[in-house]
Amino acid sequence: MSEQRKPAEEYVVIRHKPGYRLRRTALLVLFTVVAAVAGYAAGLAQGGFRFSTAEASRERLQEKVTTLEADYREARQKLVSLERGKLIDEQALHQARKIIVDLETRVGELNSDLTFYKNIMAPSETSEGLQVDRFSLTSNRQPGQYDFKLVLTQVGNNKSYISGVVAVNLIGMRAEEKEVIALRDLSQDIENLGVKFRFRYFQDVEGKLTLPDGFEPLEVQVVAQAKGRKASQAERTFDWIDLTES
């Protein structure tokens, strides 16, 4: 029995027209380019949105910074103004207090002068004639040095002059012994033991004195002696501690 022969295998060969592969490659490339462009455009759009948002945030922050800087400058200016105002107020207060103290001191001096002149022009019966009115001391910058002022007055009858001499002595201790030192020996402004005076109402004797080393003053003794028709004597002793504390 003879074998039947199988139909010959048929092969289908699809033949493409010339240029098909080129067109397909071109389309693929075109699609890829379009997809890339679309993705890039989307990225740009998103990126642009983010950039716009960041830019807006930056602008808002810049506005806040500008506002804060303006507020800081204003606050700083107010602080400077307040500090200046406080300083001015303190200076004004200090100056006002000083003026008040000066005025009170001046009023006290004027009252003292008023009493002084009243006593001269309208004395009591027991305080007429030559008087040792006051002796004052003002400490100098140098230790042991003082400015002194002695005031003599003529109370009551002031129609004529009164003249004479006045002596000032410091009484104190040195080396545990009592010692009396004439003002002449302590002051270059005084030449004689007795300082001459001549006046109708009052006369000042002023100068500087320097205490010797080791000398502890206790009292200042003033003796005024008038001569002539109005001959009289006036004495007064001042405690050193009262003179230096006043």
PDB file of C-alpha atoms in Angstrom:
ATOM      1  CA  MET A   1       0.000   0.000   0.000  1.00  0.00           C
ATOM      2  CA  SER A   2       1.504   3.145  -1.012  1.00  0.00           C
ATOM      3  CA  GLU A   3       1.711   6.036   1.425  1.00  0.00           C
ATOM      4  CA  GLN A   4      -0.203   9.143   0.668  1.00  0.00           C
ATOM      5  CA  ARG A   5       1.932  12.113   0.374  1.00  0.00           C
ATOM      6  CA  LYS A   6       1.147  15.051   2.655  1.00  0.00           C
ATOM      7  CA  PRO A   7       0.319  18.218   1.035  1.00  0.00           C
ATOM      8  CA  ALA A   8       3.337  20.267   0.713  1.00  0.00           C
ATOM      9  CA  GLU A   9       3.642  22.743   3.555  1.00  0.00           C
ATOM     10  CA  GLU A  10       2.601  26.081   2.432  1.00  0.00           C
ATOM     11  CA  TYR A  11       4.538  29.091   3.521  1.00  0.00           C
ATOM     12  CA  VAL A  12       2.855  32.428   3.473  1.00  0.00           C
ATOM     13  CA  VAL A  13       5.248  35.154   2.824  1.00  0.00           C
ATOM     14  CA  ILE A  14       3.905  38.617   3.521  1.00  0.00           C
ATOM     15  CA  ARG A  15       5.683  41.042   1.468  1.00  0.00           C
ATOM     16  CA  HIS A  16       5.585  44.674   2.556  1.00  0.00           C
ATOM     17  CA  LYS A  17       5.535  47.442   0.230  1.00  0.00           C
ATOM     18  CA  PRO A  18       8.762  49.342  -0.074  1.00  0.00           C
ATOM     19  CA  GLY A  19       9.158  52.105   2.594  1.00  0.00           C
ATOM     20  CA  TYR A  20       6.916  50.439   5.213  1.00  0.00           C
ATOM     21  CA  ARG A  21       9.707  50.001   7.780  1.00  0.00           C
ATOM     22  CA  LEU A  22      10.838  53.558   7.341  1.00  0.00           C
ATOM     23  CA  ARG A  23       7.352  54.915   7.891  1.00  0.00           C
ATOM     24  CA  ARG A  24       6.876  52.763  11.007  1.00  0.00           C
ATOM     25  CA  THR A  25      10.170  53.939  12.495  1.00  0.00           C
ATOM     26  CA  ALA A  26       9.293  57.501  11.756  1.00  0.00           C
ATOM     27  CA  LEU A  27       5.919  57.144  13.466  1.00  0.00           C
ATOM     28  CA  LEU A  28       7.535  55.536  16.510  1.00  0.00           C
ATOM     29  CA  VAL A  29      10.049  58.310  16.758  1.00  0.00           C
ATOM     30  CA  LEU A  30       7.308  60.899  16.327  1.00  0.00           C
ATOM     31  CA  PHE A  31       5.204  59.283  19.062  1.00  0.00           C
ATOM     32  CA  THR A  32       8.183  59.219  21.374  1.00  0.00           C
ATOM     33  CA  VAL A  33       8.944  62.853  20.724  1.00  0.00           C
ATOM     34  CA  VAL A  34       5.306  63.847  21.251  1.00  0.00           C
ATOM     35  CA  ALA A  35       5.174  61.875  24.512  1.00  0.00           C
ATOM     36  CA  ALA A  36       8.424  63.480  25.650  1.00  0.00           C
ATOM     37  CA  VAL A  37       7.220  66.956  24.774  1.00  0.00           C
ATOM     38  CA  ALA A  38       3.911  66.326  26.533  1.00  0.00           C
ATOM     39  CA  GLY A  39       5.738  65.100  29.649  1.00  0.00           C
ATOM     40  CA  TYR A  40       8.119  68.041  29.526  1.00  0.00           C
ATOM     41  CA  ALA A  41       5.216  70.449  29.111  1.00  0.00           C
ATOM     42  CA  ALA A  42       3.429  68.853  32.047  1.00  0.00           C
ATOM     43  CA  GLY A  43       6.604  69.100  34.098  1.00  0.00           C
ATOM     44  CA  LEU A  44       7.005  72.720  33.140  1.00  0.00           C
ATOM     45  CA  ALA A  45       3.403  73.403  34.043  1.00  0.00           C
ATOM     46  CA  GLN A  46       3.816  71.734  37.420  1.00  0.00           C
ATOM     47  CA  GLY A  47       7.179  73.333  37.943  1.00  0.00           C
ATOM     48  CA  GLY A  48       5.770  76.691  36.941  1.00  0.00           C
ATOM     49  CA  PHE A  49       2.964  76.278  39.464  1.00  0.00           C
ATOM     50  CA  ARG A  50       5.454  75.430  42.177  1.00  0.00           C
ATOM     51  CA  PHE A  51       7.676  78.340  41.175  1.00  0.00           C
ATOM     52  CA  SER A  52       4.742  80.700  41.233  1.00  0.00           C
ATOM     53  CA  THR A  53       3.756  79.410  44.674  1.00  0.00           C
ATOM     54  CA  ALA A  54       7.325  79.769  45.986  1.00  0.00           C
ATOM     55  CA  GLU A  55       7.603  83.212  44.471  1.00  0.00           C
ATOM     56  CA  ALA A  56       4.369  84.270  46.123  1.00  0.00           C
ATOM     57  CA  SER A  57       5.564  82.881  49.462  1.00  0.00           C
ATOM     58  CA  ARG A  58       8.838  84.702  49.093  1.00  0.00           C
ATOM     59  CA  GLU A  59       7.036  87.930  48.351  1.00  0.00           C
ATOM     60  CA  ARG A  60       4.802  87.494  51.379  1.00  0.00           C
ATOM     61  CA  LEU A  61       7.821  86.774  53.574  1.00  0.00           C
ATOM     62  CA  GLN A  62       9.589  89.801  52.149  1.00  0.00           C
ATOM     63  CA  GLU A  63       6.561  91.934  53.003  1.00  0.00           C
ATOM     64  CA  LYS A  64       6.564  90.579  56.553  1.00  0.00           C
ATOM     65  CA  VAL A  65      10.292  91.218  56.890  1.00  0.00           C
ATOM     66  CA  THR A  66       9.830  94.751  55.604  1.00  0.00           C
ATOM     67  CA  THR A  67       6.983  95.318  58.061  1.00  0.00           C
ATOM     68  CA  LEU A  68       8.975  93.891  60.963  1.00  0.00           C
ATOM     69  CA  GLU A  69      11.971  96.022  60.045  1.00  0.00           C
ATOM     70  CA  ALA A  70       9.763  99.103  59.997  1.00  0.00           C
ATOM     71  CA  ASP A  71       8.261  98.148  63.377  1.00  0.00           C
ATOM     72  CA  TYR A  72      11.758  97.572  64.793  1.00  0.00           C
ATOM     73  CA  ARG A  73      12.961 100.948  63.604  1.00  0.00           C
ATOM     74  CA  GLU A  74       9.906 102.611  65.086  1.00  0.00           C
ATOM     75  CA  ALA A  75      10.309 100.775  68.404  1.00  0.00           C
ATOM     76  CA  ARG A  76      14.022 101.603  68.480  1.00  0.00           C
ATOM     77  CA  GLN A  77      13.271 105.238  67.851  1.00  0.00           C
ATOM     78  CA  LYS A  78      10.701 105.252  70.649  1.00  0.00           C
ATOM     79  CA  LEU A  79      13.223 103.620  72.993  1.00  0.00           C
ATOM     80  CA  VAL A  80      15.841 106.224  72.153  1.00  0.00           C
ATOM     81  CA  SER A  81      13.267 108.968  72.648  1.00  0.00           C
ATOM     82  CA  LEU A  82      12.202 107.499  76.002  1.00  0.00           C
ATOM     83  CA  GLU A  83      15.805 107.122  77.125  1.00  0.00           C
ATOM     84  CA  ARG A  84      16.510 110.702  76.138  1.00  0.00           C
ATOM     85  CA  GLY A  85      13.318 111.806  77.807  1.00  0.00           C
ATOM     86  CA  LYS A  86      14.224 109.905  80.960  1.00  0.00           C
ATOM     87  CA  LEU A  87      17.692 111.422  80.951  1.00  0.00           C
ATOM     88  CA  ILE A  88      16.254 114.853  80.395  1.00  0.00           C
ATOM     89  CA  ASP A  89      13.704 114.268  83.147  1.00  0.00           C
ATOM     90  CA  GLU A  90      16.419 113.087  85.529  1.00  0.00           C
ATOM     91  CA  GLN A  91      18.599 116.031  84.639  1.00  0.00           C
ATOM     92  CA  ALA A  92      15.686 118.414  85.022  1.00  0.00           C
ATOM     93  CA  LEU A  93      14.773 116.848  88.366  1.00  0.00           C
ATOM     94  CA  HIS A  94      18.359 117.025  89.551  1.00  0.00           C
ATOM     95  CA  GLN A  95      18.622 120.621  88.389  1.00  0.00           C
ATOM     96  CA  ALA A  96      15.315 121.488  90.049  1.00  0.00           C
ATOM     97  CA  ARG A  97      16.456 119.929  93.312  1.00  0.00           C
ATOM     98  CA  LYS A  98      19.732 121.817  93.113  1.00  0.00           C
ATOM     99  CA  ILE A  99      17.887 125.065  92.458  1.00  0.00           C
ATOM    100  CA  ILE A 100      15.598 124.384  95.426  1.00  0.00           C
ATOM    101  CA  VAL A 101      18.575 123.670  97.687  1.00  0.00           C
ATOM    102  CA  ASP A 102      20.339 126.793  96.429  1.00  0.00           C
ATOM    103  CA  LEU A 103      17.210 128.848  96.983  1.00  0.00           C
ATOM    104  CA  GLU A 104      16.733 127.448 100.485  1.00  0.00           C
ATOM    105  CA  THR A 105      20.380 128.184 101.229  1.00  0.00           C
ATOM    106  CA  ARG A 106      20.022 131.666  99.816  1.00  0.00           C
ATOM    107  CA  VAL A 107      16.831 132.283 101.799  1.00  0.00           C
ATOM    108  CA  GLY A 108      18.615 131.134 104.948  1.00  0.00           C
ATOM    109  CA  GLU A 109      21.504 133.470 104.192  1.00  0.00           C
ATOM    110  CA  LEU A 110      19.148 136.368 103.527  1.00  0.00           C
ATOM    111  CA  ASN A 111      17.253 135.703 106.744  1.00  0.00           C
ATOM    112  CA  SER A 112      20.547 135.561 108.594  1.00  0.00           C
ATOM    113  CA  ASP A 113      21.632 138.818 106.959  1.00  0.00           C
ATOM    114  CA  LEU A 114      18.259 140.375 107.783  1.00  0.00           C
ATOM    115  CA  THR A 115      18.626 139.383 111.410  1.00  0.00           C
ATOM    116  CA  PHE A 116      22.180 140.654 111.301  1.00  0.00           C
ATOM    117  CA  TYR A 117      21.133 144.108 110.082  1.00  0.00           C
ATOM    118  CA  LYS A 118      18.145 144.225 112.436  1.00  0.00           C
ATOM    119  CA  ASN A 119      20.430 143.552 115.344  1.00  0.00           C
ATOM    120  CA  ILE A 120      22.728 146.327 114.187  1.00  0.00           C
ATOM    121  CA  MET A 121      20.007 148.909 113.637  1.00  0.00           C
ATOM    122  CA  ALA A 122      17.618 147.890 116.435  1.00  0.00           C
ATOM    123  CA  PRO A 123      19.619 146.140 119.156  1.00  0.00           C
ATOM    124  CA  SER A 124      18.437 144.966 122.510  1.00  0.00           C
ATOM    125  CA  GLU A 125      19.579 146.795 125.593  1.00  0.00           C
ATOM    126  CA  THR A 126      22.167 144.136 126.390  1.00  0.00           C
ATOM    127  CA  SER A 127      23.778 143.977 122.938  1.00  0.00           C
ATOM    128  CA  GLU A 128      24.947 147.481 122.104  1.00  0.00           C
ATOM    129  CA  GLY A 129      28.379 148.596 121.009  1.00  0.00           C
ATOM    130  CA  LEU A 130      31.196 146.439 119.647  1.00  0.00           C
ATOM    131  CA  GLN A 131      30.223 142.809 119.028  1.00  0.00           C
ATOM    132  CA  VAL A 132      31.945 139.649 117.752  1.00  0.00           C
ATOM    133  CA  ASP A 133      29.085 138.544 115.520  1.00  0.00           C
ATOM    134  CA  ARG A 134      30.452 135.329 114.012  1.00  0.00           C
ATOM    135  CA  PHE A 135      33.481 133.228 113.126  1.00  0.00           C
ATOM    136  CA  SER A 136      33.145 130.588 110.407  1.00  0.00           C
ATOM    137  CA  LEU A 137      35.384 127.923 108.898  1.00  0.00           C
ATOM    138  CA  THR A 138      35.221 126.213 105.493  1.00  0.00           C
ATOM    139  CA  SER A 139      37.362 123.131 104.915  1.00  0.00           C
ATOM    140  CA  ASN A 140      39.803 123.452 102.034  1.00  0.00           C
ATOM    141  CA  ARG A 141      40.792 120.639  99.674  1.00  0.00           C
ATOM    142  CA  GLN A 142      44.079 120.187 101.472  1.00  0.00           C
ATOM    143  CA  PRO A 143      43.998 118.377 104.853  1.00  0.00           C
ATOM    144  CA  GLY A 144      44.320 120.754 107.769  1.00  0.00           C
ATOM    145  CA  GLN A 145      43.609 123.866 105.672  1.00  0.00           C
ATOM    146  CA  TYR A 146      40.579 126.112 106.187  1.00  0.00           C
ATOM    147  CA  ASP A 147      39.099 129.363 104.963  1.00  0.00           C
ATOM    148  CA  PHE A 148      38.048 131.546 107.874  1.00  0.00           C
ATOM    149  CA  LYS A 149      35.796 134.579 108.199  1.00  0.00           C
ATOM    150  CA  LEU A 150      35.403 136.824 111.216  1.00  0.00           C
ATOM    151  CA  VAL A 151      32.597 139.406 111.385  1.00  0.00           C
ATOM    152  CA  LEU A 152      32.674 142.335 113.803  1.00  0.00           C
ATOM    153  CA  THR A 153      29.662 144.635 114.247  1.00  0.00           C
ATOM    154  CA  GLN A 154      28.796 147.917 115.948  1.00  0.00           C
ATOM    155  CA  VAL A 155      25.305 147.640 117.332  1.00  0.00           C
ATOM    156  CA  GLY A 156      23.162 150.629 118.252  1.00  0.00           C
ATOM    157  CA  ASN A 157      24.929 153.945 117.753  1.00  0.00           C
ATOM    158  CA  ASN A 158      26.264 153.717 114.195  1.00  0.00           C
ATOM    159  CA  LYS A 159      26.610 157.439 113.475  1.00  0.00           C
ATOM    160  CA  SER A 160      30.353 157.396 114.023  1.00  0.00           C
ATOM    161  CA  TYR A 161      33.135 154.946 113.288  1.00  0.00           C
ATOM    162  CA  ILE A 162      34.566 152.516 115.782  1.00  0.00           C
ATOM    163  CA  SER A 163      38.197 151.398 115.560  1.00  0.00           C
ATOM    164  CA  GLY A 164      40.627 149.148 117.351  1.00  0.00           C
ATOM    165  CA  VAL A 165      42.265 145.721 117.028  1.00  0.00           C
ATOM    166  CA  VAL A 166      41.021 142.163 117.194  1.00  0.00           C
ATOM    167  CA  ALA A 167      43.059 139.078 118.130  1.00  0.00           C
ATOM    168  CA  VAL A 168      42.205 135.482 117.238  1.00  0.00           C
ATOM    169  CA  ASN A 169      43.773 132.489 118.977  1.00  0.00           C
ATOM    170  CA  LEU A 170      43.345 128.735 118.497  1.00  0.00           C
ATOM    171  CA  ILE A 171      43.321 126.707 121.697  1.00  0.00           C
ATOM    172  CA  GLY A 172      44.051 123.007 121.510  1.00  0.00           C
ATOM    173  CA  MET A 173      46.240 120.059 122.485  1.00  0.00           C
ATOM    174  CA  ARG A 174      49.600 118.874 121.203  1.00  0.00           C
ATOM    175  CA  ALA A 175      51.684 116.134 122.767  1.00  0.00           C
ATOM    176  CA  GLU A 176      49.080 115.905 125.558  1.00  0.00           C
ATOM    177  CA  GLU A 177      49.671 119.527 126.518  1.00  0.00           C
ATOM    178  CA  LYS A 178      47.435 122.550 126.115  1.00  0.00           C
ATOM    179  CA  GLU A 179      48.665 125.012 123.543  1.00  0.00           C
ATOM    180  CA  VAL A 180      47.499 128.450 122.370  1.00  0.00           C
ATOM    181  CA  ILE A 181      48.468 129.498 118.842  1.00  0.00           C
ATOM    182  CA  ALA A 182      47.869 132.983 117.463  1.00  0.00           C
ATOM    183  CA  LEU A 183      46.108 133.229 114.117  1.00  0.00           C
ATOM    184  CA  ARG A 184      49.124 135.144 112.829  1.00  0.00           C
ATOM    185  CA  ASP A 185      51.205 131.962 113.176  1.00  0.00           C
ATOM    186  CA  LEU A 186      48.679 129.909 111.197  1.00  0.00           C
ATOM    187  CA  SER A 187      47.777 132.273 108.363  1.00  0.00           C
ATOM    188  CA  GLN A 188      49.854 134.154 105.837  1.00  0.00           C
ATOM    189  CA  ASP A 189      47.005 136.648 105.519  1.00  0.00           C
ATOM    190  CA  ILE A 190      47.494 137.924 109.063  1.00  0.00           C
ATOM    191  CA  GLU A 191      50.673 139.871 109.808  1.00  0.00           C
ATOM    192  CA  ASN A 192      50.179 141.076 113.385  1.00  0.00           C
ATOM    193  CA  LEU A 193      48.847 139.629 116.597  1.00  0.00           C
ATOM    194  CA  GLY A 194      46.052 142.195 116.498  1.00  0.00           C
ATOM    195  CA  VAL A 195      44.183 142.878 113.274  1.00  0.00           C
ATOM    196  CA  LYS A 196      43.171 146.531 112.930  1.00  0.00           C
ATOM    197  CA  PHE A 197      39.561 147.416 112.252  1.00  0.00           C
ATOM    198  CA  ARG A 198      37.578 150.607 111.590  1.00  0.00           C
ATOM    199  CA  PHE A 199      33.921 150.603 110.562  1.00  0.00           C
ATOM    200  CA  ARG A 200      30.457 151.989 111.234  1.00  0.00           C
ATOM    201  CA  TYR A 201      28.232 148.947 110.844  1.00  0.00           C
ATOM    202  CA  PHE A 202      30.368 145.841 110.363  1.00  0.00           C
ATOM    203  CA  GLN A 203      33.710 144.581 109.084  1.00  0.00           C
ATOM    204  CA  ASP A 204      34.882 141.201 107.779  1.00  0.00           C
ATOM    205  CA  VAL A 205      38.282 139.670 108.384  1.00  0.00           C
ATOM    206  CA  GLU A 206      38.974 136.806 105.971  1.00  0.00           C
ATOM    207  CA  GLY A 207      41.855 134.511 105.079  1.00  0.00           C
ATOM    208  CA  LYS A 208      43.253 130.978 105.130  1.00  0.00           C
ATOM    209  CA  LEU A 209      44.779 129.070 108.015  1.00  0.00           C
ATOM    210  CA  THR A 210      46.761 125.835 108.207  1.00  0.00           C
ATOM    211  CA  LEU A 211      46.891 123.655 111.313  1.00  0.00           C
ATOM    212  CA  PRO A 212      50.361 122.502 112.418  1.00  0.00           C
ATOM    213  CA  ASP A 213      51.147 118.794 112.533  1.00  0.00           C
ATOM    214  CA  GLY A 214      50.080 117.087 115.728  1.00  0.00           C
ATOM    215  CA  PHE A 215      47.893 119.986 116.848  1.00  0.00           C
ATOM    216  CA  GLU A 216      44.287 119.150 117.790  1.00  0.00           C
ATOM    217  CA  PRO A 217      42.190 122.350 117.927  1.00  0.00           C
ATOM    218  CA  LEU A 218      39.429 122.614 120.513  1.00  0.00           C
ATOM    219  CA  GLU A 219      38.340 126.263 120.543  1.00  0.00           C
ATOM    220  CA  VAL A 220      38.726 129.554 118.708  1.00  0.00           C
ATOM    221  CA  GLN A 221      38.988 132.585 120.970  1.00  0.00           C
ATOM    222  CA  VAL A 222      38.248 136.059 119.569  1.00  0.00           C
ATOM    223  CA  VAL A 223      39.011 139.236 121.543  1.00  0.00           C
ATOM    224  CA  ALA A 224      38.160 142.637 120.005  1.00  0.00           C
ATOM    225  CA  GLN A 225      39.339 145.853 121.657  1.00  0.00           C
ATOM    226  CA  ALA A 226      37.932 149.243 120.605  1.00  0.00           C
ATOM    227  CA  LYS A 227      39.925 152.398 121.315  1.00  0.00           C
ATOM    228  CA  GLY A 228      39.184 156.081 121.701  1.00  0.00           C
ATOM    229  CA  ARG A 229      35.834 157.572 122.633  1.00  0.00           C
ATOM    230  CA  LYS A 230      34.068 154.248 122.026  1.00  0.00           C
ATOM    231  CA  ALA A 231      36.571 152.172 123.953  1.00  0.00           C
ATOM    232  CA  SER A 232      35.121 148.765 124.750  1.00  0.00           C
ATOM    233  CA  GLN A 233      35.949 145.106 124.576  1.00  0.00           C
ATOM    234  CA  ALA A 234      34.077 142.160 123.104  1.00  0.00           C
ATOM    235  CA  GLU A 235      35.027 138.510 123.540  1.00  0.00           C
ATOM    236  CA  ARG A 236      33.602 135.285 122.185  1.00  0.00           C
ATOM    237  CA  THR A 237      34.741 131.654 122.149  1.00  0.00           C
ATOM    238  CA  PHE A 238      33.684 129.157 119.455  1.00  0.00           C
ATOM    239  CA  ASP A 239      33.902 125.363 119.746  1.00  0.00           C
ATOM    240  CA  TRP A 240      35.995 123.920 116.934  1.00  0.00           C
ATOM    241  CA  ILE A 241      33.698 120.954 116.419  1.00  0.00           C
ATOM    242  CA  ASP A 242      30.726 123.293 115.934  1.00  0.00           C
ATOM    243  CA  LEU A 243      32.665 125.364 113.412  1.00  0.00           C
ATOM    244  CA  THR A 244      33.718 122.374 111.311  1.00  0.00           C
ATOM    245  CA  GLU A 245      30.363 120.594 111.379  1.00  0.00           C
ATOM    246  CA  SER A 246      28.268 123.584 110.354  1.00  0.00           C
TER     247      SER A 246
END
